[in-house]
mmCIF file of C-alpha atoms and ligand atoms in Angstrom:
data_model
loop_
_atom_site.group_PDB
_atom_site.id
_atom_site.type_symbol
_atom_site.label_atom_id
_atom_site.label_comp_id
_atom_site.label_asym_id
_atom_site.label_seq_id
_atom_site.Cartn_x
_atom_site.Cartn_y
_atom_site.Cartn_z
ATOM 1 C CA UNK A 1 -0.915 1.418 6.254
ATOM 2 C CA UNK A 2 1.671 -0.371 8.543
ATOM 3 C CA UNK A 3 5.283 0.670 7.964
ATOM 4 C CA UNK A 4 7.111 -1.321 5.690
ATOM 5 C CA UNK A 5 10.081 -1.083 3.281
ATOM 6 C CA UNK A 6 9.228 0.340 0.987
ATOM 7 C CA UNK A 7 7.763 3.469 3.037
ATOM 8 C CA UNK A 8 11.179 3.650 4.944
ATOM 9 C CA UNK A 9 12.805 3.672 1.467
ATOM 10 C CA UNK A 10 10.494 6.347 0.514
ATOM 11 C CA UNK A 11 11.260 8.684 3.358
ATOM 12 C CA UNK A 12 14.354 9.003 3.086
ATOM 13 C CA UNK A 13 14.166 9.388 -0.517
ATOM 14 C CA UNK A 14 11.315 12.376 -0.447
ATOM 15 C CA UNK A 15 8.524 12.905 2.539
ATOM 16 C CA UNK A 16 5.953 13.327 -0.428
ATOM 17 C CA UNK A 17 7.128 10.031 -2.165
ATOM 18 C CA UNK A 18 6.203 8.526 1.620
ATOM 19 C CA UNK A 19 3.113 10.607 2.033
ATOM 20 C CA UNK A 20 1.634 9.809 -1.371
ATOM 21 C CA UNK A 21 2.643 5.918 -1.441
ATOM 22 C CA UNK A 22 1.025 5.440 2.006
ATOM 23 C CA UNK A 23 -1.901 7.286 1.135
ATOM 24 C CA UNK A 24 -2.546 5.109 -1.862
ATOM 25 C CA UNK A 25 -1.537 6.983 -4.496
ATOM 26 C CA UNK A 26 0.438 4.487 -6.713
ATOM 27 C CA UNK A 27 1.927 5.333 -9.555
ATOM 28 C CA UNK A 28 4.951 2.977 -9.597
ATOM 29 C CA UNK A 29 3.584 0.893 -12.601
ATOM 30 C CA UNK A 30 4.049 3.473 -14.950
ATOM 31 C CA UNK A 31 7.681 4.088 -14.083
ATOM 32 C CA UNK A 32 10.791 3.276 -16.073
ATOM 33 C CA UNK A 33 12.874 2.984 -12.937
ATOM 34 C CA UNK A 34 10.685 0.471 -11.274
ATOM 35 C CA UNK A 35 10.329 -1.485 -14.110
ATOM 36 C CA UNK A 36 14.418 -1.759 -14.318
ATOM 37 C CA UNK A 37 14.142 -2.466 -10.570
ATOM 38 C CA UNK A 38 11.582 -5.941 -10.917
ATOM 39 C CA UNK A 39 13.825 -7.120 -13.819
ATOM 40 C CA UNK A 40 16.836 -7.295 -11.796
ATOM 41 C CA UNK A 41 14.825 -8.670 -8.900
ATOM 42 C CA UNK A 42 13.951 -11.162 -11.734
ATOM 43 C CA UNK A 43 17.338 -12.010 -13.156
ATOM 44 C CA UNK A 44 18.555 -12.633 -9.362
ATOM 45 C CA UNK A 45 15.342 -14.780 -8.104
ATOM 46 C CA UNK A 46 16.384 -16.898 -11.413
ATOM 47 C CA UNK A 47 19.813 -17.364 -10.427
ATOM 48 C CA UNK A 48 19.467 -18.041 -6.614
ATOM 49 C CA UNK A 49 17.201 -20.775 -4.690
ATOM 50 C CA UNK A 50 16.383 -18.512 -1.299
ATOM 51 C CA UNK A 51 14.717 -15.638 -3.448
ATOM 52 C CA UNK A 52 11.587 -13.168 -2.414
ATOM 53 C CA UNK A 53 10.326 -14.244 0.788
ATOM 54 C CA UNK A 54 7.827 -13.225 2.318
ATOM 55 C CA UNK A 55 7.492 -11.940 5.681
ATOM 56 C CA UNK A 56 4.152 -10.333 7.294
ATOM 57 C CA UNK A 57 4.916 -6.839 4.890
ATOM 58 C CA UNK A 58 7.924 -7.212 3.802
ATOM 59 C CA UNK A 59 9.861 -9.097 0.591
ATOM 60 C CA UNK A 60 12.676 -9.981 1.539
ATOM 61 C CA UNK A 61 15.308 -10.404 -1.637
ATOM 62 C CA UNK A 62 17.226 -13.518 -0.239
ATOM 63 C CA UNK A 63 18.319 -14.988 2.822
ATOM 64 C CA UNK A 64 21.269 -17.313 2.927
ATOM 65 C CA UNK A 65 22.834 -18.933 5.991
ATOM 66 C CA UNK A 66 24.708 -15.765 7.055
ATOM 67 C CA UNK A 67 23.272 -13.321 5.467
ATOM 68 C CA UNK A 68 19.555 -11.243 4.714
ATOM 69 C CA UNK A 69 20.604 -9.542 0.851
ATOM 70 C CA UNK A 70 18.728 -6.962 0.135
ATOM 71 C CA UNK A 71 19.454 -5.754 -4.117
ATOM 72 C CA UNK A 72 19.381 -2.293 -5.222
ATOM 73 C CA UNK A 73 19.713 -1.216 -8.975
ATOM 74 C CA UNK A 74 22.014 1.819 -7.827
ATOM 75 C CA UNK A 75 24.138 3.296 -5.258
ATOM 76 C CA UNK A 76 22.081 6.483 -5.631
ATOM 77 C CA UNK A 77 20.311 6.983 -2.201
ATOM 78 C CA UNK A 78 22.399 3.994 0.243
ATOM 79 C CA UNK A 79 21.021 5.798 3.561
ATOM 80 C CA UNK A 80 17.147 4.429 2.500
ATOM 81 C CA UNK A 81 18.495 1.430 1.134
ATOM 82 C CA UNK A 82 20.534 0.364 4.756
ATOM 83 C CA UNK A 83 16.881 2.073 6.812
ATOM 84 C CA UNK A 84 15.252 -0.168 4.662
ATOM 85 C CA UNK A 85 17.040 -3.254 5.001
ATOM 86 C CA UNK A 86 17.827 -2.583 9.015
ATOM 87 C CA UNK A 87 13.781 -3.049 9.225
ATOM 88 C CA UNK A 88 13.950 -6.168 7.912
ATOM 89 C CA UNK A 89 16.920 -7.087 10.141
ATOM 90 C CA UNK A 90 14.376 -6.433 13.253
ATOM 91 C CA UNK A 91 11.307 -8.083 11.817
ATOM 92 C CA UNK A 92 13.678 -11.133 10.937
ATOM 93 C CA UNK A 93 14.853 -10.905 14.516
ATOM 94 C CA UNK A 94 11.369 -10.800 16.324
ATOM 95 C CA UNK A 95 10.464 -13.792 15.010
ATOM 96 C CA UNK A 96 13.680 -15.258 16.206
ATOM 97 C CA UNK A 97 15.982 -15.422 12.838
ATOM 98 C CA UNK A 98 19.633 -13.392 13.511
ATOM 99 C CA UNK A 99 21.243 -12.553 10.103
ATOM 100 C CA UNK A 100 23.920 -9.698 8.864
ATOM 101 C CA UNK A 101 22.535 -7.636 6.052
ATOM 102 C CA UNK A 102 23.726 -7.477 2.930
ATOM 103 C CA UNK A 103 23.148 -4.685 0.363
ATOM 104 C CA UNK A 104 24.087 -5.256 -3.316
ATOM 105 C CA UNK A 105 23.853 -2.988 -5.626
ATOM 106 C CA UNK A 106 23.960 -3.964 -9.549
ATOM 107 C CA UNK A 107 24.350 -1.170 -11.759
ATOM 108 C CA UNK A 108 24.284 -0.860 -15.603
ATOM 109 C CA UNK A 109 27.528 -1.363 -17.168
ATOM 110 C CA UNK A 110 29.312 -2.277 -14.121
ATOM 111 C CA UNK A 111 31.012 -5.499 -14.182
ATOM 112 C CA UNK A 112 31.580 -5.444 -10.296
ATOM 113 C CA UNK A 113 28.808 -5.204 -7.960
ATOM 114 C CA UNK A 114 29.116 -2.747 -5.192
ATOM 115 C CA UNK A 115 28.227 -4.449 -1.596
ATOM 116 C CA UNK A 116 27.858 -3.046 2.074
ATOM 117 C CA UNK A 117 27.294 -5.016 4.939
ATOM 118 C CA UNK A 118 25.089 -3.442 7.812
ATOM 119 C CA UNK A 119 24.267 -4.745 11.210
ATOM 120 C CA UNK A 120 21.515 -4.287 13.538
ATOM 121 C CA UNK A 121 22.279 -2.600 16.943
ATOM 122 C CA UNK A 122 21.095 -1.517 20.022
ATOM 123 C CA UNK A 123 21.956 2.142 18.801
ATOM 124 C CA UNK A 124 20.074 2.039 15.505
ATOM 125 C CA UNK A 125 17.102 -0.842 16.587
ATOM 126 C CA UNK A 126 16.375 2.596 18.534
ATOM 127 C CA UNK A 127 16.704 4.695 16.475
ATOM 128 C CA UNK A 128 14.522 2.953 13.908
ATOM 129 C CA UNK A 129 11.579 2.690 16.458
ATOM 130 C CA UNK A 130 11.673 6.409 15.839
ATOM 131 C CA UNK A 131 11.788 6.870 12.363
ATOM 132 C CA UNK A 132 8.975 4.456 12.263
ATOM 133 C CA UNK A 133 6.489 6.835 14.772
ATOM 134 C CA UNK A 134 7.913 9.786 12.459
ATOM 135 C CA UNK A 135 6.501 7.808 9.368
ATOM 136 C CA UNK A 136 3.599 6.706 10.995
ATOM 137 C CA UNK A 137 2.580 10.724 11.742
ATOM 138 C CA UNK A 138 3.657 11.777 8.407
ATOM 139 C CA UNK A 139 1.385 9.747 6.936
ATOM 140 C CA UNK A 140 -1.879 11.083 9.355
ATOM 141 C CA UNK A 141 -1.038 14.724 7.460
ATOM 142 C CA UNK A 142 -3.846 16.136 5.880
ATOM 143 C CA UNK A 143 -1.715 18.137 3.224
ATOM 144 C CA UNK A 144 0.576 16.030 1.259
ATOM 145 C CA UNK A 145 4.396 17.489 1.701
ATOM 146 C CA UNK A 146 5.775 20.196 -0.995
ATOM 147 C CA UNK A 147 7.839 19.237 -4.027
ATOM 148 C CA UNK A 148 11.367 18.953 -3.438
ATOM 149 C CA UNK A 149 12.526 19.613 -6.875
ATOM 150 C CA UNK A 150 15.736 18.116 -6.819
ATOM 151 C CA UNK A 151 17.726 15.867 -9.690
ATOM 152 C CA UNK A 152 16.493 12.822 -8.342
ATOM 153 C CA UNK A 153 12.516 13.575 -9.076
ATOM 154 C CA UNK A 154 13.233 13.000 -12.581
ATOM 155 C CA UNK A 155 13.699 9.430 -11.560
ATOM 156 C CA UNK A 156 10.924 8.934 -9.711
ATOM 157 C CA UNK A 157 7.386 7.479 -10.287
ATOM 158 C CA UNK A 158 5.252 10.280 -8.899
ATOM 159 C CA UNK A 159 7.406 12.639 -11.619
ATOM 160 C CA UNK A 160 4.376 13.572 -14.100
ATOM 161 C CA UNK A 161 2.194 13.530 -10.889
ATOM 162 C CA UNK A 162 4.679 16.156 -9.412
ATOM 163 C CA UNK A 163 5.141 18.694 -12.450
ATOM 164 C CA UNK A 164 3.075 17.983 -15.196
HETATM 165 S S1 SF4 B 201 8.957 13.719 -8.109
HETATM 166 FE FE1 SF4 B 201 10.332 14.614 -6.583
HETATM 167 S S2 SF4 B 201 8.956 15.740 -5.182
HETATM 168 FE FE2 SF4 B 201 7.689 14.320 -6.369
HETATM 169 S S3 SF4 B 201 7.553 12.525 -5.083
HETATM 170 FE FE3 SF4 B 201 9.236 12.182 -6.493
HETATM 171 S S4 SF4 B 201 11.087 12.835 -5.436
HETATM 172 FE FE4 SF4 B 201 9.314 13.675 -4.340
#
């Protein structure tokens, strides 16, 4: 599976997360915190006219004149969220299309949505390249990576898959 968004995402939220989505083993459906996710992707795409587009593997949220905006439904894990989004700042810019990133993060019960901007470099186009090969040979493991059992599994999709 070529390296996309979601995978970065996934890595920095929990190697097996990575290592079982790239293998194939889905479980996302089934998951409370996905399904929360695609409404708000939803409610936005409704409300905006540059919504989902689609890019070789990637969906990108929106992209306006200035800006690529990526939204998240929490402020939980930001360092995936801006790995995520700086991938699709270098796929946008291979195929000749310059834009700052935007993440925006819409939580429940907050009446002011959180935003960060984040902007490719030199420094961190680099240092993506790198976190891409590190995905890429995580992924050629033969033994999926251990449990992590932190606070943040009982969020996650692969949850029952994990420890029940
Ligand atoms: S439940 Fe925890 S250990 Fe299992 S994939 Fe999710 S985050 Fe990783």
């Amino acid at each position: 599976m070529r390296v996309n968004g979601t995978l970065i995402n996934y890595y920095f939220h929990c190697k097996r997360q990575c290592w079982l989505h790239g293998n194939r083993i889905n479980l996302e459906d089934n998951s409370e915190e996905v399904k929360i996710g695609k409404a708000i992707h939803e409610v936005k795409s409704q409300n905006s006219t540059n919504s989902e587009i689609s890019i070789e593997n990637i969906k990108i949220d929106k992209l306006t004149k200035d800006y690529l905006v990526e939204v998240k439904k929490s402020d939980a894990d930001v360092e995936a969220a801006k790995w995520q989004l700086l991938l699709y700042l270098k796929i946008l810019k291979e195929k000749g299309i310059e834009r700052t990133g935007k993440l925006e993060f819409v939580e429940k019960n907050k009446s002011k949505n959180k935003t960060l901007i984040v902007n490719l470099t030199e420094d961190n186009s680099r240092e993506l390249d790198i976190i891409i090969s590190k995905i890429e040979l995580l992924l050629e493991e033969l033994e999926v990576p251990d449990i992590i059992n932190e606070p943040k599994c009982k969020k996650c999709a692969y949850y029952e898959y994990c420890y029940i």
